[in-house]
mmCIF file of C-alpha atoms in Angstrom:
data_model
loop_
_atom_site.group_PDB
_atom_site.id
_atom_site.type_symbol
_atom_site.label_atom_id
_atom_site.label_comp_id
_atom_site.label_asym_id
_atom_site.label_seq_id
_atom_site.Cartn_x
_atom_site.Cartn_y
_atom_site.Cartn_z
ATOM 1 C CA MET Q 292 261.780 57.785 11.869
ATOM 2 C CA ARG Q 293 260.264 62.070 10.665
ATOM 3 C CA ILE Q 294 257.650 62.192 8.840
ATOM 4 C CA GLN Q 295 257.878 65.432 7.089
ATOM 5 C CA ASP Q 296 254.429 65.123 4.133
ATOM 6 C CA ARG Q 297 251.796 62.315 3.560
ATOM 7 C CA HIS Q 298 248.268 62.658 1.401
ATOM 8 C CA SER Q 299 246.839 60.005 -1.130
ATOM 9 C CA VAL Q 300 248.033 59.978 -4.823
ATOM 10 C CA GLU Q 301 246.477 57.805 -8.063
ATOM 11 C CA GLY Q 302 246.101 54.813 -7.641
ATOM 12 C CA GLY Q 303 245.439 53.871 -4.623
ATOM 13 C CA ARG Q 304 249.239 54.830 -3.434
ATOM 14 C CA GLU Q 305 250.453 57.269 -0.567
ATOM 15 C CA ARG Q 306 253.375 59.162 -0.971
ATOM 16 C CA VAL Q 307 255.271 59.903 2.108
ATOM 17 C CA THR Q 308 258.225 62.245 3.084
ATOM 18 C CA LEU Q 309 260.594 60.467 6.265
ATOM 19 C CA VAL Q 310 262.801 61.234 8.209
ATOM 20 C CA PRO Q 311 265.015 58.400 9.477
ATOM 21 C CA GLU Q 312 266.926 58.968 12.603
ATOM 22 C CA SER Q 313 268.589 55.844 13.052
ATOM 23 C CA LEU Q 314 269.938 53.046 12.462
ATOM 24 C CA ASP Q 315 266.303 51.884 13.803
ATOM 25 C CA ASP Q 316 265.096 53.812 11.252
ATOM 26 C CA LEU Q 317 267.198 52.517 8.442
ATOM 27 C CA TRP Q 318 266.013 48.724 9.065
ATOM 28 C CA HIS Q 319 262.282 49.366 9.478
ATOM 29 C CA LEU Q 320 262.619 50.603 6.029
ATOM 30 C CA GLN Q 321 264.822 47.649 5.198
ATOM 31 C CA TYR Q 322 260.948 45.208 6.126
ATOM 32 C CA VAL Q 323 258.897 48.903 3.923
ATOM 33 C CA LEU Q 324 260.396 49.382 0.587
ATOM 34 C CA GLU Q 325 260.212 46.549 -1.755
ATOM 35 C CA PRO Q 326 260.315 46.023 -5.522
ATOM 36 C CA GLY Q 327 257.587 48.001 -7.373
ATOM 37 C CA ASP Q 328 257.508 51.239 -5.003
ATOM 38 C CA LEU Q 329 258.897 54.135 -6.183
ATOM 39 C CA VAL Q 330 262.187 56.095 -3.926
ATOM 40 C CA SER Q 331 263.247 60.031 -4.122
ATOM 41 C CA GLY Q 332 266.397 61.354 -2.679
ATOM 42 C CA ASP Q 333 269.426 63.312 -3.361
ATOM 43 C CA THR Q 334 272.084 61.320 -4.700
ATOM 44 C CA THR Q 335 275.125 61.686 -6.695
ATOM 45 C CA ARG Q 336 275.827 59.925 -10.161
ATOM 46 C CA ARG Q 337 278.960 59.589 -12.053
ATOM 47 C CA ILE Q 338 278.976 61.319 -15.211
ATOM 48 C CA GLN Q 339 280.891 61.085 -18.085
ATOM 49 C CA ARG Q 340 281.361 63.647 -20.388
ATOM 50 C CA ASN Q 341 282.379 63.146 -23.643
ATOM 51 C CA ASP Q 342 286.000 64.802 -23.100
ATOM 52 C CA ASP Q 343 285.967 62.301 -19.580
ATOM 53 C CA GLN Q 344 285.950 59.643 -22.597
ATOM 54 C CA MET Q 345 288.929 60.331 -24.286
ATOM 55 C CA ARG Q 346 290.911 61.064 -21.309
ATOM 56 C CA ASP Q 347 289.092 58.110 -19.774
ATOM 57 C CA THR Q 348 288.974 59.678 -16.575
ATOM 58 C CA GLY Q 349 285.781 57.540 -15.539
ATOM 59 C CA GLY Q 350 283.206 61.058 -15.451
ATOM 60 C CA GLN Q 351 282.208 63.491 -12.081
ATOM 61 C CA ARG Q 352 279.748 62.337 -9.791
ATOM 62 C CA GLU Q 353 276.993 65.029 -9.701
ATOM 63 C CA PRO Q 354 274.087 65.791 -8.105
ATOM 64 C CA MET Q 355 271.168 65.374 -8.796
ATOM 65 C CA HIS Q 356 267.765 64.358 -8.058
ATOM 66 C CA VAL Q 357 266.300 61.066 -8.219
ATOM 67 C CA THR Q 358 263.103 58.798 -8.159
ATOM 68 C CA ILE Q 359 263.852 55.228 -8.896
ATOM 69 C CA ASP Q 360 261.701 52.541 -9.627
ATOM 70 C CA VAL Q 361 262.512 50.243 -6.636
ATOM 71 C CA GLU Q 362 264.053 46.007 -7.796
ATOM 72 C CA GLU Q 363 266.357 45.333 -4.665
ATOM 73 C CA VAL Q 364 266.529 46.813 -0.648
ATOM 74 C CA GLU Q 365 269.655 45.625 1.438
ATOM 75 C CA PHE Q 366 269.934 46.596 4.735
ATOM 76 C CA HIS Q 367 273.966 47.649 5.056
ATOM 77 C CA LYS Q 368 274.732 47.868 9.623
ATOM 78 C CA PHE Q 369 278.519 48.200 9.854
ATOM 79 C CA ALA Q 370 278.305 51.086 7.072
ATOM 80 C CA ASN Q 371 275.613 53.022 8.648
ATOM 81 C CA ARG Q 372 273.256 52.491 5.247
ATOM 82 C CA LEU Q 373 270.344 51.633 3.631
ATOM 83 C CA ARG Q 374 271.214 50.788 -0.260
ATOM 84 C CA VAL Q 375 267.736 50.496 -2.718
ATOM 85 C CA GLY Q 376 268.873 50.210 -5.737
ATOM 86 C CA GLY Q 377 266.929 49.885 -9.672
ATOM 87 C CA VAL Q 378 265.677 51.864 -12.424
ATOM 88 C CA ILE Q 379 265.761 55.951 -12.733
ATOM 89 C CA GLU Q 380 262.026 56.432 -13.229
ATOM 90 C CA ASP Q 381 262.800 60.148 -12.711
ATOM 91 C CA CYS Q 382 265.527 62.025 -13.136
ATOM 92 C CA SER Q 383 266.787 65.672 -13.027
ATOM 93 C CA ARG Q 384 268.889 64.890 -15.807
ATOM 94 C CA GLU Q 385 266.140 62.901 -19.074
ATOM 95 C CA ASP Q 386 269.765 61.446 -20.045
ATOM 96 C CA GLN Q 387 269.812 59.524 -17.022
ATOM 97 C CA LEU Q 388 266.413 58.132 -17.626
ATOM 98 C CA GLY Q 389 266.386 54.380 -17.789
ATOM 99 C CA LEU Q 390 269.720 53.124 -16.283
ATOM 100 C CA HIS Q 391 270.649 51.558 -12.805
ATOM 101 C CA HIS Q 392 270.820 53.832 -9.944
ATOM 102 C CA THR Q 393 271.442 52.539 -5.989
ATOM 103 C CA LEU Q 394 269.970 55.615 -3.678
ATOM 104 C CA ASN Q 395 272.511 55.248 -0.204
ATOM 105 C CA VAL Q 396 270.086 56.155 2.266
ATOM 106 C CA GLU Q 397 271.919 57.341 5.398
ATOM 107 C CA GLU Q 398 270.590 58.872 9.188
ATOM 108 C CA ARG Q 399 268.987 61.930 8.459
ATOM 109 C CA GLU Q 400 268.644 62.557 4.927
ATOM 110 C CA GLU Q 401 265.141 63.038 3.732
ATOM 111 C CA LEU Q 402 263.323 60.660 1.101
ATOM 112 C CA THR Q 403 260.213 60.102 -0.574
ATOM 113 C CA VAL Q 404 258.622 56.213 -0.798
ATOM 114 C CA GLU Q 405 255.472 56.311 -2.858
ATOM 115 C CA LYS Q 406 253.321 52.509 -2.442
ATOM 116 C CA VAL Q 407 250.717 50.919 -1.380
ATOM 117 C CA PHE Q 408 251.199 50.340 2.121
ATOM 118 C CA LYS Q 409 249.950 47.359 3.886
ATOM 119 C CA PRO Q 410 249.150 47.141 7.126
ATOM 120 C CA ASP Q 411 251.742 46.294 8.935
ATOM 121 C CA GLN Q 412 254.773 48.272 6.556
ATOM 122 C CA ASN Q 413 252.612 50.809 8.684
ATOM 123 C CA GLU Q 414 252.538 49.689 11.515
ATOM 124 C CA ARG Q 415 256.378 50.010 11.658
ATOM 125 C CA LEU Q 416 256.436 53.384 10.551
ATOM 126 C CA GLN Q 417 254.731 54.568 13.680
ATOM 127 C CA GLU Q 418 256.652 52.074 15.423
ATOM 128 C CA ALA Q 419 259.544 54.621 14.142
ATOM 129 C CA VAL Q 420 258.319 57.568 15.126
ATOM 130 C CA GLU Q 421 257.132 56.903 17.962
ATOM 131 C CA ALA Q 422 260.709 55.338 19.726
ATOM 132 C CA THR Q 423 261.595 59.102 18.309
ATOM 133 C CA GLU Q 424 258.583 60.383 20.885
ATOM 134 C CA ASN Q 425 258.741 58.340 23.517
ATOM 135 C CA PRO Q 426 261.774 56.922 25.390
ATOM 136 C CA ASP Q 427 261.434 53.289 26.019
ATOM 137 C CA VAL Q 428 265.201 53.819 28.551
ATOM 138 C CA ALA Q 429 265.922 56.108 31.883
ATOM 139 C CA VAL Q 430 269.471 56.291 32.922
ATOM 140 C CA ALA Q 431 269.358 56.666 36.225
ATOM 141 C CA THR Q 432 272.840 57.894 37.591
ATOM 142 C CA VAL Q 433 273.662 58.391 41.863
ATOM 143 C CA GLU Q 434 275.432 58.873 43.625
ATOM 144 C CA GLU Q 435 276.450 60.020 47.630
ATOM 145 C CA GLY Q 436 274.596 63.591 47.448
ATOM 146 C CA GLN Q 437 273.345 63.417 44.399
ATOM 147 C CA ALA Q 438 270.729 61.793 41.302
ATOM 148 C CA HIS Q 439 269.751 62.038 37.749
ATOM 149 C CA ILE Q 440 267.174 60.887 35.751
ATOM 150 C CA HIS Q 441 268.125 61.559 32.151
ATOM 151 C CA THR Q 442 265.745 59.628 29.625
ATOM 152 C CA VAL Q 443 267.535 58.192 26.205
ATOM 153 C CA ALA Q 444 265.430 58.817 22.991
ATOM 154 C CA GLN Q 445 266.884 58.667 18.755
ATOM 155 C CA TYR Q 446 267.274 62.103 19.229
ATOM 156 C CA GLY Q 447 269.483 62.246 22.289
ATOM 157 C CA THR Q 448 269.122 62.623 25.890
ATOM 158 C CA GLU Q 449 266.876 64.571 27.713
ATOM 159 C CA GLU Q 450 268.014 64.853 31.832
ATOM 160 C CA ARG Q 451 264.298 64.352 33.407
ATOM 161 C CA ALA Q 452 264.882 65.077 37.373
ATOM 162 C CA ARG Q 453 267.586 65.795 39.368
ATOM 163 C CA PHE Q 454 267.847 65.430 43.255
ATOM 164 C CA THR Q 455 270.395 66.859 46.438
ATOM 165 C CA GLY Q 456 270.522 65.673 49.841
ATOM 166 C CA THR Q 457 272.031 64.763 52.723
ATOM 167 C CA THR Q 458 273.609 61.737 52.480
ATOM 168 C CA GLY Q 459 275.923 59.027 54.569
ATOM 169 C CA LYS Q 460 275.924 56.438 57.008
ATOM 170 C CA GLY Q 461 274.843 56.587 60.666
ATOM 171 C CA GLU Q 462 272.844 60.199 62.172
ATOM 172 C CA TYR Q 463 272.668 60.976 58.038
ATOM 173 C CA SER Q 464 271.093 58.130 57.061
ATOM 174 C CA ARG Q 465 267.678 58.828 57.408
ATOM 175 C CA GLY Q 466 269.091 62.214 54.537
ATOM 176 C CA ARG Q 467 270.349 59.185 52.630
ATOM 177 C CA ASP Q 468 267.162 56.963 52.902
ATOM 178 C CA GLU Q 469 264.938 60.143 51.728
ATOM 179 C CA LEU Q 470 267.425 60.667 48.355
ATOM 180 C CA PHE Q 471 266.659 57.426 47.234
ATOM 181 C CA ASP Q 472 262.775 57.481 48.310
ATOM 182 C CA GLU Q 473 263.130 60.428 45.440
ATOM 183 C CA LEU Q 474 264.969 58.520 43.208
ATOM 184 C CA SER Q 475 262.498 55.715 43.323
ATOM 185 C CA THR Q 476 258.758 57.117 43.379
ATOM 186 C CA ALA Q 477 259.973 60.032 40.179
ATOM 187 C CA LEU Q 478 261.556 56.017 38.019
ATOM 188 C CA ALA Q 479 258.346 54.247 39.017
ATOM 189 C CA ARG Q 480 255.968 57.294 37.137
ATOM 190 C CA MET Q 481 257.949 56.483 34.179
ATOM 191 C CA ASP Q 482 256.460 54.612 30.668
ATOM 192 C CA VAL Q 483 259.914 53.114 30.317
ATOM 193 C CA ASP Q 484 260.568 49.796 29.421
ATOM 194 C CA ALA Q 485 264.313 49.402 30.484
ATOM 195 C CA ILE Q 486 265.726 51.061 33.587
ATOM 196 C CA ILE Q 487 270.073 51.775 34.071
ATOM 197 C CA LEU Q 488 270.873 51.754 36.944
ATOM 198 C CA ALA Q 489 274.623 53.772 36.981
ATOM 199 C CA GLY Q 490 276.791 55.408 39.481
ATOM 200 C CA PRO Q 491 280.398 55.263 40.966
ATOM 201 C CA GLY Q 492 281.543 52.758 43.882
ATOM 202 C CA PHE Q 493 278.400 51.801 45.890
ATOM 203 C CA THR Q 494 276.209 54.224 46.236
ATOM 204 C CA LYS Q 495 273.933 52.974 43.180
ATOM 205 C CA GLN Q 496 273.463 49.046 44.634
ATOM 206 C CA ASP Q 497 272.654 50.426 47.391
ATOM 207 C CA ALA Q 498 270.061 52.080 45.857
ATOM 208 C CA LEU Q 499 269.299 49.272 44.007
ATOM 209 C CA ASP Q 500 268.729 47.800 47.018
ATOM 210 C CA HIS Q 501 266.216 50.857 48.795
ATOM 211 C CA ILE Q 502 263.909 50.256 45.192
ATOM 212 C CA GLU Q 503 263.730 46.549 45.385
ATOM 213 C CA GLU Q 504 262.179 46.663 48.777
ATOM 214 C CA GLU Q 505 260.131 49.789 48.322
ATOM 215 C CA ALA Q 506 259.087 49.341 44.607
ATOM 216 C CA PRO Q 507 260.216 45.337 42.730
ATOM 217 C CA GLU Q 508 257.880 46.305 40.091
ATOM 218 C CA VAL Q 509 260.458 48.827 38.576
ATOM 219 C CA ALA Q 510 263.310 47.052 39.845
ATOM 220 C CA LYS Q 511 262.253 44.735 38.476
ATOM 221 C CA LYS Q 512 263.279 46.645 35.397
ATOM 222 C CA ILE Q 513 266.538 47.431 36.428
ATOM 223 C CA SER Q 514 270.533 46.688 35.117
ATOM 224 C CA THR Q 515 273.021 48.812 36.683
ATOM 225 C CA VAL Q 516 276.794 49.914 35.556
ATOM 226 C CA ASP Q 517 280.466 51.287 36.726
ATOM 227 C CA THR Q 518 280.531 55.369 35.248
ATOM 228 C CA SER Q 519 282.899 57.478 36.979
ATOM 229 C CA GLY Q 520 280.721 60.730 37.585
ATOM 230 C CA VAL Q 521 276.418 61.435 37.376
ATOM 231 C CA GLY Q 522 274.642 63.177 35.439
ATOM 232 C CA ASP Q 523 275.482 64.406 31.998
ATOM 233 C CA ARG Q 524 278.784 62.754 32.440
ATOM 234 C CA GLY Q 525 277.353 59.415 33.605
ATOM 235 C CA VAL Q 526 274.780 59.022 30.768
ATOM 236 C CA HIS Q 527 277.163 59.630 28.221
ATOM 237 C CA GLU Q 528 279.567 57.430 30.095
ATOM 238 C CA VAL Q 529 277.037 54.615 30.169
ATOM 239 C CA LEU Q 530 276.350 55.235 26.525
ATOM 240 C CA LYS Q 531 280.091 55.116 24.988
ATOM 241 C CA ARG Q 532 279.764 51.349 26.024
ATOM 242 C CA GLY Q 533 276.173 50.406 24.244
ATOM 243 C CA ALA Q 534 275.023 49.712 27.315
ATOM 244 C CA ILE Q 535 271.104 51.663 25.923
ATOM 245 C CA ASP Q 536 271.442 49.442 23.433
ATOM 246 C CA GLU Q 537 272.296 46.566 24.018
ATOM 247 C CA VAL Q 538 269.030 47.185 26.758
ATOM 248 C CA GLN Q 539 267.035 47.728 23.858
ATOM 249 C CA GLU Q 540 267.806 45.133 22.613
ATOM 250 C CA GLN Q 541 267.994 42.444 24.961
ATOM 251 C CA THR Q 542 264.353 43.764 24.807
ATOM 252 C CA ARG Q 543 263.021 42.916 22.443
ATOM 253 C CA ILE Q 544 264.887 39.554 22.880
ATOM 254 C CA ALA Q 545 262.546 39.145 25.510
ATOM 255 C CA GLU Q 546 259.256 40.334 24.358
ATOM 256 C CA GLU Q 547 259.948 38.359 21.386
ATOM 257 C CA ALA Q 548 260.617 34.854 23.383
ATOM 258 C CA GLU Q 549 257.980 35.163 25.062
ATOM 259 C CA TYR Q 550 256.132 34.456 22.558
ATOM 260 C CA ILE Q 551 258.110 31.614 20.950
ATOM 261 C CA ASP Q 552 258.370 30.401 24.524
ATOM 262 C CA GLU Q 553 254.117 29.921 24.346
ATOM 263 C CA LEU Q 554 254.543 28.949 21.220
ATOM 264 C CA THR Q 555 256.924 25.636 21.561
ATOM 265 C CA ALA Q 556 254.106 25.254 25.967
ATOM 266 C CA ARG Q 557 251.512 24.797 23.719
ATOM 267 C CA ILE Q 558 252.352 22.400 20.681
ATOM 268 C CA ALA Q 559 254.297 20.126 23.544
ATOM 269 C CA THR Q 560 250.969 19.644 25.101
ATOM 270 C CA GLY Q 561 248.595 19.502 22.058
ATOM 271 C CA ALA Q 562 247.011 23.018 22.635
ATOM 272 C CA LYS Q 563 246.231 25.927 21.044
ATOM 273 C CA ALA Q 564 248.916 26.719 18.146
ATOM 274 C CA SER Q 565 249.823 26.430 14.821
ATOM 275 C CA TYR Q 566 253.039 26.394 11.942
ATOM 276 C CA GLY Q 567 253.739 26.475 8.832
ATOM 277 C CA PRO Q 568 252.421 28.490 6.083
ATOM 278 C CA GLU Q 569 249.274 26.194 5.083
ATOM 279 C CA ASN Q 570 248.590 25.057 9.043
ATOM 280 C CA VAL Q 571 248.917 29.425 9.611
ATOM 281 C CA ALA Q 572 246.793 29.956 6.671
ATOM 282 C CA GLU Q 573 243.357 27.464 7.580
ATOM 283 C CA ALA Q 574 243.747 29.055 11.031
ATOM 284 C CA ALA Q 575 243.260 32.928 9.960
ATOM 285 C CA GLU Q 576 240.572 30.955 7.280
ATOM 286 C CA PHE Q 577 238.083 30.558 10.885
ATOM 287 C CA GLY Q 578 239.094 33.192 12.803
ATOM 288 C CA ALA Q 579 241.123 31.081 14.742
ATOM 289 C CA VAL Q 580 244.083 33.960 15.121
ATOM 290 C CA GLU Q 581 244.660 34.958 18.538
ATOM 291 C CA THR Q 582 248.489 36.389 17.183
ATOM 292 C CA LEU Q 583 250.582 35.366 14.229
ATOM 293 C CA LEU Q 584 254.383 35.347 14.789
ATOM 294 C CA ILE Q 585 255.727 35.881 11.498
ATOM 295 C CA LEU Q 586 259.328 35.873 10.058
ATOM 296 C CA ASP Q 587 260.717 39.609 8.828
ATOM 297 C CA GLU Q 588 262.929 38.041 6.497
ATOM 298 C CA LYS Q 589 260.206 35.959 5.215
ATOM 299 C CA LEU Q 590 257.794 37.410 5.087
ATOM 300 C CA ARG Q 591 259.757 40.074 2.502
ATOM 301 C CA GLU Q 592 260.705 37.428 0.689
ATOM 302 C CA GLU Q 593 257.502 36.715 0.839
ATOM 303 C CA ARG Q 594 255.870 39.110 -0.986
ATOM 304 C CA GLY Q 595 258.751 39.408 -3.966
ATOM 305 C CA ALA Q 596 259.725 36.486 -6.332
ATOM 306 C CA ASP Q 597 261.682 34.625 -4.137
ATOM 307 C CA GLY Q 598 258.969 33.737 -2.267
ATOM 308 C CA GLU Q 599 257.574 30.087 -1.977
ATOM 309 C CA TRP Q 600 254.637 29.688 0.062
ATOM 310 C CA GLU Q 601 250.654 28.284 -2.004
ATOM 311 C CA ILE Q 602 249.175 31.228 0.477
ATOM 312 C CA ASP Q 603 249.099 34.456 0.255
ATOM 313 C CA VAL Q 604 250.945 36.119 3.123
ATOM 314 C CA ASP Q 605 249.324 39.110 2.852
ATOM 315 C CA GLU Q 606 245.365 38.025 2.708
ATOM 316 C CA VAL Q 607 246.776 36.232 5.635
ATOM 317 C CA ILE Q 608 247.635 39.169 7.258
ATOM 318 C CA THR Q 609 244.680 41.142 6.449
ATOM 319 C CA GLN Q 610 241.626 38.679 7.417
ATOM 320 C CA VAL Q 611 243.857 37.990 10.927
ATOM 321 C CA GLU Q 612 243.954 42.030 11.596
ATOM 322 C CA ARG Q 613 240.455 42.507 10.996
ATOM 323 C CA GLN Q 614 239.296 39.203 12.301
ATOM 324 C CA GLY Q 615 240.542 41.321 16.204
ATOM 325 C CA GLY Q 616 244.094 39.432 16.178
ATOM 326 C CA ASP Q 617 247.415 40.813 16.492
ATOM 327 C CA VAL Q 618 250.242 40.705 14.428
ATOM 328 C CA THR Q 619 253.555 40.372 15.286
ATOM 329 C CA VAL Q 620 257.530 40.479 13.174
ATOM 330 C CA PHE Q 621 260.102 39.212 14.460
ATOM 331 C CA SER Q 622 263.471 39.586 14.197
ATOM 332 C CA SER Q 623 265.994 37.426 11.853
ATOM 333 C CA ASP Q 624 268.802 39.101 14.221
ATOM 334 C CA PHE Q 625 267.480 37.298 16.959
ATOM 335 C CA ASP Q 626 268.009 33.539 18.546
ATOM 336 C CA PRO Q 627 263.359 33.681 18.643
ATOM 337 C CA GLY Q 628 263.895 34.763 15.481
ATOM 338 C CA GLN Q 629 266.330 31.762 14.407
ATOM 339 C CA GLN Q 630 263.405 29.175 16.050
ATOM 340 C CA LEU Q 631 260.850 31.080 14.317
ATOM 341 C CA SER Q 632 262.173 29.899 11.467
ATOM 342 C CA ASN Q 633 262.667 26.050 12.379
ATOM 343 C CA LEU Q 634 259.811 26.587 12.694
ATOM 344 C CA GLY Q 635 258.798 27.807 8.192
ATOM 345 C CA GLY Q 636 259.073 31.149 9.538
ATOM 346 C CA ILE Q 637 255.575 31.512 10.551
ATOM 347 C CA ALA Q 638 253.173 30.725 13.571
ATOM 348 C CA ALA Q 639 249.618 31.816 15.645
ATOM 349 C CA LEU Q 640 248.764 30.666 19.050
ATOM 350 C CA LEU Q 641 245.205 30.343 18.898
ATOM 351 C CA ARG Q 642 241.670 31.763 20.279
ATOM 352 C CA TYR Q 643 240.407 27.715 19.860
ATOM 353 C CA ARG Q 644 242.487 24.901 18.818
ATOM 354 C CA LEU Q 645 241.133 23.792 15.364
ATOM 355 C CA GLU Q 646 241.079 19.713 15.146
#
């Protein structure tokens, strides 16, 4: 996510101009936008003129800039777009004011959002911005005689290091180990969540064996992929196979799974845990929440007109953060999120047990 401009406006609201740069950014925006927000962007709209009506042509689409009062937001993953629907509040054509319209927001399309941002919504924006600036996956490609390291960010890939050297078996084994040492040392210095080790033949496995012996903590982050080439060509093959998307998804799932495992273990032993809206709200009032776990879909629902909880979810989040607790929003797309849904969509790891 790229934030172009951000400033305060009247009513305690902020106006933020941003550019989503990936499908992940559109997914984040689904949980930032909510009814009552104002969203502006370029669009096209079918305008029917008098002569069109007479000929029943259905009108022609004209480009225009609109601001809509948001009523609904839908993320269409397989269409690579976010649909934001509502009533037109401002428009380059006055005759369109008050009519309903849907903005189809796609990657790299600028839009402006005006709203009162809640703390977790600001965190989502910041998370999306940092994901662009700080790549979380590295791709190391290796074959006999050379190795490359690329980082993968939402804007593309970048080569960070390249090593060459004499490799092979027997009398050349020392040079081979030196190449693997250089690769291992460089990977250890990188602040990434996961590493994909790719390349043709058995060299990548030999490199992994070496890294497991010399840098076991680095080896824990590594998964392997077969490719026919190294360098830019090898990275292209990794991207084409969807291996990076899979690793990023699994990393998020793993983080959420750790929380769920800890939660269920505590619940089973009657330890420091709470679940369900009323129980979690009570724990927040006592300042007992260390980590609040909440499902993204439930959070969005409770902020809208369809909420069923007796508690004010935003008040609970504010209390937890004010008391130094953490808030983790789970994705409903993954199994840990489904497990949290079965517990009411909200739970907490506590600092101390409540009687």
